[in-house]
Amino acid sequence: MTAEAPIYTLSEGCPYADPSTAQRFGNSPVKGLMLLQDTQLIETLAHFSRERIPERTVHAAAVGAWGEFEVTHDNSRLTSASFLNGIGKKSKVLLRISTVGPERGSAETVRDVRGWAMKIFTEEGNQDFVFNSIPVFFVRDPIKFPSVNRSHKRNPAKNTADSTMFWEQVLNITLPDGRWLIPSSSFHNNNQEGIHALMLLFSSRGLPSSLRQINSYSGHTYKLTKEDGSFVYVKFHFKSNQGVQGMSLEQATKLAGEEPEHHTIDMWNAIERGDYPSWTFCAQVMTADQAEKYRWNIFDMTKVWPHADFPLQPLGKLTLNRNPENYFADIEQAAFSPSTMVPGIAPSADPSESPSLHPSPGLLPRAYADRDGAMRYMTNYGDDPNYVRSSLRPVTFRGSLGANGFANGGPEHEEWVGKVTAYASEVTDDDFEQARAFWKVLQTAGEQESFVDNVVAHLKSAMARVQQGAM
């Protein structure tokens, strides 16, 4: 049976006979003033100039899909989070995978970290994960975060990609006699704690063949908590069940010209033909006692926890199985906040994590105190009290430990975590140890030469002094 065709209406639901006509003064062909009383004309033109929303400062260009998360193991020893407990339990998921620096419409086959923004719809609220396709980051001091991203974007004067700007952050130092000293060194030379991340970016992982063939990592250290107040530290991993595969610089350059939406097309077609991509969700688990004794600072986002020390423990499986019905409505408008955590998952003392929880506020009101404001279209909670601790309207509160099942590990561990103080990290030889280990991995994989070629291809257009500083 054929579905009944929808009725054409204006935005307020009024039926209209013809979508291509407009009212005007006069009856001569192609002559006469248009009338402001023509609601259809004014509405159509007004909407056209307003149908785009400002794109994200970073992570503007993205591929997205719907899917499901399934619990595959007994995780009750680790967390009380409902969506992670009960083998076979499934939760709906929205996933958005993005490049970081390029704008919307840019070629997708560019060398860049991929962002992994994921919303899991659970019975205890939404769980948002905002991960990256490499396990470490370029900086560990959160105040440097805007600078590292700006250095990877467009030159503000020329409005072009700029290798000099990528590598160079000029530090103007005033000498006692008033002269300026302008050192010739790069952002990454001045912030050498990011050498491991930089090497990963210029390896094959920086140019994925398909977004179905990337891993994603929390980078940040989280806590998994239980209702009894106990907790463990974790780093999360999504490991691709399709394997991890990169492409050559030559392939990427060719695709950028011939099929700039290569990753979008690849993901869409795979899901459309029923070849659903999947990832195994794992955690590296560390106790508070292990954290205090570990050789590396577990809250340092420039460091990994070697799997030999803390092996991956599988928790569940993510499968993407449905393409968006409308990209703008499903993917472009999707908002993700690292602060959105269900009971059983909590932040740690990771100094890069806590500031990231603030700039991404939730977009929905908390039951019952938050109301009014822009774009309120639901019941706005009627005549319920708009303040907390009211006796006029019973409200159920779950749990006994406050937000996110907060657990602190006791006074001795909190003393180890640290008290409030001024914070700025320093680069030590430890910051190069994991980078040296990755260089050996590249040797084993036969990728050292291509790594050098990738760096040279990017660095060759930078200023000579920046090239020298990078070397």
Coordinates of C-alpha atoms in Angstrom, one line a residue:
M1 CA 0.0 0.0 0.0
T2 CA 1.4 3.4 -1.0
A3 CA 1.8 5.9 1.8
E4 CA -0.2 9.1 1.5
A5 CA 1.8 12.0 0.1
P6 CA 2.5 14.7 2.6
I7 CA 0.8 18.0 2.3
Y8 CA 3.0 21.0 1.4
T9 CA 2.7 23.7 4.1
L10 CA 4.5 26.8 5.4
S11 CA 6.6 26.5 8.5
E12 CA 3.6 27.1 10.8
G13 CA 1.6 24.3 9.1
C14 CA -0.5 26.4 6.8
P15 CA -1.2 24.6 3.4
Y16 CA 0.0 26.4 0.3
A17 CA -0.9 25.7 -3.3
D18 CA 2.4 26.3 -5.1
P19 CA 5.9 26.4 -3.7
S20 CA 7.4 28.2 -6.7
T21 CA 5.1 31.3 -6.9
A22 CA 5.5 34.7 -5.3
Q23 CA 3.2 37.7 -5.1
R24 CA 4.2 40.9 -6.9
F25 CA 2.8 44.3 -8.0
G26 CA 1.9 44.3 -11.7
N27 CA 1.2 41.7 -14.3
S28 CA 3.9 42.2 -16.9
P29 CA 6.4 39.4 -17.3
V30 CA 9.6 39.7 -15.1
K31 CA 8.7 43.2 -13.9
G32 CA 7.2 44.5 -10.7
L33 CA 7.9 44.9 -7.0
M34 CA 7.6 41.9 -4.7
L35 CA 5.2 42.2 -1.8
L36 CA 6.2 41.9 1.8
Q37 CA 2.8 40.4 2.6
D38 CA 3.9 37.2 0.8
T39 CA 4.6 35.0 3.7
Q40 CA 6.0 32.1 1.6
L41 CA 8.5 34.3 -0.2
I42 CA 9.8 36.0 3.0
E43 CA 9.8 32.8 5.0
T44 CA 11.8 31.0 2.2
L45 CA 14.4 33.7 1.9
A46 CA 14.7 34.2 5.6
H47 CA 15.3 30.6 6.3
F48 CA 17.9 30.2 3.6
S49 CA 20.2 32.7 5.2
R50 CA 19.8 31.0 8.6
E51 CA 20.0 27.3 7.7
R52 CA 23.6 26.9 8.8
I53 CA 24.9 26.8 12.3
P54 CA 28.5 27.9 13.2
E55 CA 30.8 25.0 12.6
R56 CA 33.0 23.7 15.5
T57 CA 36.3 25.4 16.1
V58 CA 37.9 22.0 15.9
H59 CA 36.5 18.7 14.7
A60 CA 34.2 20.5 12.2
A61 CA 34.4 17.8 9.4
A62 CA 33.0 14.5 10.4
V63 CA 31.5 11.1 9.5
G64 CA 28.8 9.7 11.6
A65 CA 26.5 6.7 12.1
W66 CA 24.2 5.0 14.6
G67 CA 24.9 1.7 16.3
E68 CA 24.7 -0.3 19.4
F69 CA 26.9 -1.1 22.3
E70 CA 26.7 -4.7 23.7
V71 CA 28.1 -5.9 27.0
T72 CA 30.2 -9.0 26.3
H73 CA 31.9 -9.7 29.7
D74 CA 31.0 -9.6 33.4
N75 CA 32.2 -6.2 34.5
S76 CA 30.5 -6.1 37.9
R77 CA 33.9 -6.3 39.6
L78 CA 34.9 -3.0 38.1
T79 CA 31.9 -0.7 38.0
S80 CA 28.3 -0.3 38.9
A81 CA 27.5 1.5 35.7
S82 CA 24.3 -0.1 34.4
F83 CA 25.1 0.0 30.7
L84 CA 28.3 -2.0 31.4
N85 CA 26.6 -4.7 33.5
G86 CA 24.7 -7.7 32.3
I87 CA 26.2 -9.8 29.5
G88 CA 24.1 -9.3 26.3
K89 CA 22.7 -5.9 27.4
K90 CA 22.5 -3.4 24.4
S91 CA 22.4 0.4 24.3
K92 CA 21.8 2.7 21.4
V93 CA 24.9 4.7 20.2
L94 CA 25.6 7.7 18.1
L95 CA 29.2 8.0 16.8
R96 CA 30.9 11.0 15.2
I97 CA 34.5 10.6 13.8
S98 CA 36.2 13.8 12.7
T99 CA 39.4 15.4 11.6
V100 CA 40.6 18.0 14.1
G101 CA 42.0 21.0 12.2
P102 CA 40.2 21.1 8.8
E103 CA 36.9 22.9 8.2
R104 CA 33.7 21.3 6.9
G105 CA 34.1 20.5 3.2
S106 CA 37.8 19.8 3.5
A107 CA 39.3 16.7 2.0
E108 CA 39.0 13.8 4.5
T109 CA 42.3 12.1 3.5
V110 CA 44.6 14.5 5.3
R111 CA 47.2 13.8 7.9
D112 CA 45.5 14.5 11.2
V113 CA 44.4 12.9 14.5
R114 CA 40.8 11.7 14.3
G115 CA 38.4 12.6 17.0
W116 CA 35.9 10.0 18.3
A117 CA 32.8 11.5 19.9
M118 CA 30.4 8.9 21.1
K119 CA 27.0 9.1 22.9
I120 CA 25.7 6.0 24.6
F121 CA 22.0 6.2 25.5
T122 CA 21.5 4.4 28.8
E123 CA 18.8 4.0 31.3
E124 CA 20.8 6.1 33.7
G125 CA 21.2 9.0 31.2
N126 CA 23.7 9.6 28.4
Q127 CA 27.3 8.6 28.6
D128 CA 29.5 10.7 26.3
F129 CA 33.1 9.6 25.4
V130 CA 35.3 12.1 23.6
F131 CA 38.4 10.2 22.5
N132 CA 41.2 10.4 19.9
S133 CA 42.6 8.0 17.3
I134 CA 46.1 8.0 19.0
P135 CA 46.6 7.0 22.7
V136 CA 48.6 10.1 23.7
F137 CA 48.3 13.8 23.2
F138 CA 50.7 16.7 22.2
V139 CA 50.5 18.5 25.5
R140 CA 49.7 17.7 29.1
D141 CA 49.2 21.3 30.4
P142 CA 45.6 22.2 29.6
I143 CA 46.4 25.9 29.1
K144 CA 48.4 24.9 26.0
F145 CA 45.4 23.2 24.4
P146 CA 44.2 26.2 22.4
S147 CA 47.7 27.0 21.2
V148 CA 48.5 23.5 19.9
N149 CA 45.2 23.5 18.0
R150 CA 45.7 26.9 16.5
S151 CA 49.2 26.0 15.4
H152 CA 47.6 23.1 13.4
K153 CA 45.0 25.3 11.7
R154 CA 45.2 28.2 9.2
N155 CA 47.6 31.1 9.2
P156 CA 45.5 34.0 10.5
A157 CA 46.9 36.4 7.9
K158 CA 47.1 34.3 4.8
N159 CA 44.1 32.0 5.7
T160 CA 46.1 29.0 4.3
A161 CA 47.5 25.9 5.8
D162 CA 51.0 26.8 6.9
S163 CA 53.8 24.3 7.7
T164 CA 55.8 27.0 9.4
M165 CA 52.9 27.8 11.7
F166 CA 52.4 24.1 12.4
W167 CA 56.0 23.6 13.4
E168 CA 56.7 27.2 14.7
Q169 CA 55.5 28.9 17.8
V170 CA 57.7 31.9 18.0
L171 CA 58.5 33.0 21.6
N172 CA 59.3 36.6 21.9
I173 CA 61.7 37.0 24.9
T174 CA 62.7 40.5 26.0
L175 CA 66.3 40.7 27.1
P176 CA 67.4 43.1 30.0
D177 CA 68.7 45.6 27.5
G178 CA 65.3 45.8 25.8
R179 CA 66.2 43.8 22.7
W180 CA 63.9 40.9 21.6
L181 CA 65.3 37.4 21.3
I182 CA 63.3 35.4 18.8
P183 CA 64.3 31.7 19.1
S184 CA 64.0 29.6 15.9
S185 CA 62.1 26.6 17.3
S186 CA 58.8 25.0 16.7
F187 CA 55.7 24.6 18.9
H188 CA 56.7 20.9 19.3
N189 CA 60.3 21.8 19.9
N190 CA 59.2 24.1 22.7
N191 CA 56.8 21.5 24.0
Q192 CA 58.8 18.3 23.6
E193 CA 56.5 16.3 25.9
G194 CA 54.4 15.7 22.7
I195 CA 57.1 13.9 20.7
H196 CA 55.3 10.5 21.0
A197 CA 52.1 12.0 19.7
L198 CA 53.9 13.8 16.9
M199 CA 55.6 10.5 15.8
L200 CA 52.2 8.7 15.8
L201 CA 50.7 11.5 13.7
F202 CA 53.5 11.1 11.1
S203 CA 53.3 7.3 11.1
S204 CA 50.7 5.5 9.0
R205 CA 48.1 6.0 11.8
G206 CA 47.9 9.7 10.8
L207 CA 46.5 8.8 7.4
P208 CA 43.9 6.0 7.9
S209 CA 42.7 4.1 4.9
S210 CA 39.2 3.9 6.3
L211 CA 37.6 5.1 9.5
R212 CA 36.5 1.5 10.0
Q213 CA 40.2 0.7 10.4
I214 CA 41.2 3.0 13.3
N215 CA 41.3 2.5 17.0
S216 CA 40.3 5.1 19.5
Y217 CA 41.6 5.9 23.0
S218 CA 40.5 7.8 26.0
G219 CA 43.9 9.3 26.5
H220 CA 42.6 10.6 29.8
T221 CA 42.6 8.5 32.9
Y222 CA 39.1 7.7 34.2
K223 CA 37.8 6.1 37.3
L224 CA 35.4 3.1 37.3
T225 CA 33.5 3.2 40.6
K226 CA 31.1 1.0 42.5
E227 CA 28.3 1.8 44.9
D228 CA 30.4 0.7 47.9
G229 CA 32.8 3.6 47.2
S230 CA 35.6 1.5 45.7
F231 CA 37.2 2.4 42.4
V232 CA 39.9 1.6 39.9
Y233 CA 41.8 3.8 37.5
V234 CA 41.3 3.0 33.8
K235 CA 42.3 4.0 30.3
F236 CA 39.7 3.0 27.7
H237 CA 40.4 1.6 24.2
F238 CA 38.2 0.8 21.2
K239 CA 40.1 -1.7 19.1
S240 CA 39.0 -2.1 15.5
N241 CA 37.9 -5.6 14.6
Q242 CA 38.7 -4.7 11.0
G243 CA 42.3 -4.2 11.8
V244 CA 44.3 -0.9 11.6
Q245 CA 45.3 0.2 8.1
G246 CA 46.9 3.4 6.8
M247 CA 47.5 4.7 3.3
S248 CA 50.5 6.3 1.6
L249 CA 50.9 10.0 1.2
E250 CA 50.5 9.5 -2.6
Q251 CA 47.2 7.7 -2.2
A252 CA 45.9 10.3 0.2
T253 CA 46.8 13.2 -2.2
K254 CA 45.2 11.4 -5.1
L255 CA 42.0 10.7 -3.2
A256 CA 41.9 14.3 -1.9
G257 CA 41.5 15.4 -5.5
E258 CA 39.4 12.6 -6.9
E259 CA 37.2 11.6 -4.0
P260 CA 37.6 14.1 -1.1
E261 CA 34.7 12.5 0.9
H262 CA 36.5 9.1 0.7
H263 CA 36.0 8.2 4.4
T264 CA 32.3 9.3 4.4
I265 CA 31.6 7.2 1.2
D266 CA 33.5 4.2 2.6
M267 CA 31.6 4.2 5.9
W268 CA 28.2 4.8 4.3
N269 CA 28.6 2.0 1.7
A270 CA 29.9 -0.5 4.2
I271 CA 26.8 0.0 6.5
E272 CA 24.5 0.1 3.5
R273 CA 25.6 -3.3 2.2
G274 CA 25.4 -4.8 5.7
D275 CA 29.2 -5.0 6.4
Y276 CA 28.8 -3.5 9.8
P277 CA 32.1 -2.2 11.3
S278 CA 32.7 -3.1 14.9
W279 CA 35.2 -2.4 17.7
T280 CA 36.0 -4.2 21.0
F281 CA 35.8 -2.0 24.0
C282 CA 38.6 -2.6 26.4
A283 CA 40.1 -1.1 29.6
Q284 CA 43.5 -1.1 31.1
V285 CA 42.9 -1.3 34.9
M286 CA 45.1 0.0 37.7
T287 CA 44.4 0.1 41.4
A288 CA 45.2 3.2 43.6
D289 CA 48.1 1.3 45.2
Q290 CA 49.6 0.5 41.7
A291 CA 49.1 4.1 40.7
E292 CA 51.1 5.4 43.6
K293 CA 54.0 3.1 42.8
Y294 CA 54.0 3.2 39.0
R295 CA 57.1 4.5 37.2
W296 CA 55.1 7.0 35.1
N297 CA 52.6 9.6 36.2
I298 CA 49.3 7.9 35.4
F299 CA 47.6 11.3 34.9
D300 CA 50.0 12.4 32.2
M301 CA 48.2 12.4 28.8
T302 CA 51.5 12.2 26.9
K303 CA 52.2 8.7 28.3
V304 CA 50.7 5.3 27.6
W305 CA 50.5 2.4 30.1
P306 CA 52.4 -0.4 28.4
H307 CA 50.2 -3.4 27.8
A308 CA 52.9 -5.6 29.3
D309 CA 52.2 -3.8 32.6
F310 CA 48.4 -3.4 32.3
P311 CA 46.9 -5.7 29.7
L312 CA 43.7 -4.9 27.9
Q313 CA 40.5 -6.3 29.5
P314 CA 37.6 -6.6 27.1
L315 CA 34.3 -5.1 28.4
G316 CA 32.0 -4.9 25.4
K317 CA 31.5 -4.5 21.7
L318 CA 30.5 -1.5 19.5
T319 CA 28.8 -2.1 16.2
L320 CA 27.7 0.6 13.7
N321 CA 24.6 -0.6 11.8
R322 CA 22.6 2.4 10.6
N323 CA 23.4 5.4 8.5
P324 CA 22.0 8.8 9.5
E325 CA 18.6 9.6 8.1
N326 CA 19.7 13.3 7.7
Y327 CA 23.3 14.3 8.3
F328 CA 22.5 17.8 9.6
A329 CA 19.9 16.6 12.1
D330 CA 21.7 13.5 13.2
I331 CA 25.4 14.3 13.1
E332 CA 26.0 18.0 12.6
Q333 CA 23.7 19.0 15.5
A334 CA 25.0 16.3 17.8
A335 CA 26.6 17.7 20.9
F336 CA 29.0 15.8 23.2
S337 CA 30.3 16.8 26.6
P338 CA 33.1 15.0 28.4
S339 CA 31.3 15.9 31.6
T340 CA 28.3 13.7 30.8
M341 CA 29.0 10.6 32.8
V342 CA 26.6 8.0 34.2
P343 CA 27.0 6.7 37.8
G344 CA 29.9 4.2 37.8
I345 CA 32.2 6.3 35.7
A346 CA 34.0 9.3 37.1
P347 CA 36.9 11.7 36.3
S348 CA 40.3 11.4 37.9
A349 CA 43.0 13.9 38.9
D350 CA 44.1 14.1 35.3
P351 CA 45.0 17.8 34.9
S352 CA 44.1 17.8 31.2
E353 CA 40.7 16.2 31.9
S354 CA 39.2 18.5 34.5
P355 CA 39.3 21.7 32.4
S356 CA 37.7 19.8 29.4
L357 CA 34.7 19.1 31.6
H358 CA 33.9 22.8 31.8
P359 CA 33.7 24.2 28.2
S360 CA 31.2 21.6 27.1
P361 CA 28.0 22.1 29.2
G362 CA 25.1 19.9 28.8
L363 CA 22.3 21.1 26.6
L364 CA 19.3 19.6 28.5
P365 CA 17.9 20.8 31.8
R366 CA 18.4 18.8 34.9
A367 CA 15.2 17.4 36.3
Y368 CA 13.5 19.8 37.8
A369 CA 15.4 22.9 38.8
D370 CA 16.7 24.1 35.4
R371 CA 14.1 25.7 33.1
D372 CA 13.4 28.6 30.8
G373 CA 16.2 29.8 28.6
A374 CA 16.5 29.6 24.8
M375 CA 14.7 27.0 22.7
R376 CA 12.6 25.7 25.5
Y377 CA 9.8 23.8 23.8
M378 CA 8.7 21.1 26.2
T379 CA 6.5 21.4 29.3
N380 CA 9.1 23.4 31.1
Y381 CA 8.2 21.3 34.3
G382 CA 4.8 23.1 34.7
D383 CA 4.3 24.3 38.2
D384 CA 7.0 22.2 39.8
P385 CA 9.2 24.1 42.2
N386 CA 12.3 25.6 40.5
Y387 CA 14.6 25.3 43.4
V388 CA 16.2 22.3 45.1
R389 CA 15.2 20.6 48.4
S390 CA 11.6 21.5 48.1
S391 CA 9.1 19.5 50.1
L392 CA 6.2 20.3 47.8
R393 CA 7.3 18.0 45.0
P394 CA 8.9 14.6 46.0
V395 CA 12.0 13.8 44.0
T396 CA 13.9 10.6 44.0
F397 CA 17.7 10.7 44.4
R398 CA 19.7 7.6 43.5
G399 CA 23.0 6.5 45.0
S400 CA 24.8 7.6 48.2
L401 CA 28.1 9.1 47.0
G402 CA 27.1 12.1 45.0
A403 CA 27.8 12.9 41.3
N404 CA 29.3 10.1 39.3
G405 CA 29.6 7.8 42.3
F406 CA 32.6 9.8 43.4
A407 CA 35.2 7.8 45.3
N408 CA 38.5 9.2 46.6
G409 CA 40.5 6.2 47.8
G410 CA 41.0 7.5 51.4
P411 CA 43.1 10.3 52.9
E412 CA 46.5 8.7 52.1
H413 CA 45.7 8.3 48.4
E414 CA 44.2 11.8 48.2
E415 CA 47.4 13.2 49.7
W416 CA 49.3 11.4 47.0
V417 CA 47.0 12.7 44.3
G418 CA 47.9 16.2 45.5
K419 CA 46.7 19.4 47.0
V420 CA 45.9 22.7 45.2
T421 CA 49.0 24.4 43.9
A422 CA 50.3 26.3 40.8
Y423 CA 50.9 23.8 38.0
A424 CA 53.2 23.8 35.0
S425 CA 55.0 20.6 33.8
E426 CA 58.6 20.3 32.8
V427 CA 60.1 18.2 30.1
T428 CA 62.4 15.4 31.3
D429 CA 64.2 12.5 29.6
D430 CA 61.2 10.3 30.6
D431 CA 59.2 12.2 27.9
F432 CA 61.4 10.7 25.2
E433 CA 61.5 7.1 26.4
Q434 CA 58.1 6.0 24.9
A435 CA 58.9 7.9 21.7
R436 CA 62.2 5.9 21.4
A437 CA 60.2 2.7 22.0
F438 CA 57.8 3.7 19.2
W439 CA 60.7 4.4 16.9
K440 CA 61.7 0.7 17.4
V441 CA 58.1 -0.3 16.6
L442 CA 58.4 1.5 13.3
Q443 CA 61.6 -0.3 12.6
T444 CA 60.0 -3.6 13.2
A445 CA 57.1 -2.7 11.0
G446 CA 59.4 -1.4 8.3
E447 CA 57.9 2.1 8.5
Q448 CA 60.9 4.2 9.7
E449 CA 61.7 5.4 6.1
S450 CA 58.1 6.3 5.3
F451 CA 57.9 8.1 8.7
V452 CA 60.9 10.3 7.8
D453 CA 59.4 10.9 4.3
N454 CA 56.1 12.0 5.9
V455 CA 57.9 14.5 8.2
V456 CA 60.0 15.8 5.3
A457 CA 57.0 16.3 3.0
H458 CA 55.3 18.4 5.7
L459 CA 58.3 20.3 7.0
K460 CA 59.9 21.1 3.6
S461 CA 57.7 24.2 3.1
A462 CA 58.4 25.6 6.5
M463 CA 60.9 28.5 7.1
A464 CA 64.6 27.4 7.1
R465 CA 65.1 28.2 10.8
V466 CA 62.0 26.2 11.7
Q467 CA 63.3 23.2 9.7
Q468 CA 66.6 23.5 11.7
G469 CA 64.7 23.8 15.0
A470 CA 62.7 20.7 14.2
M471 CA 65.8 18.7 13.4

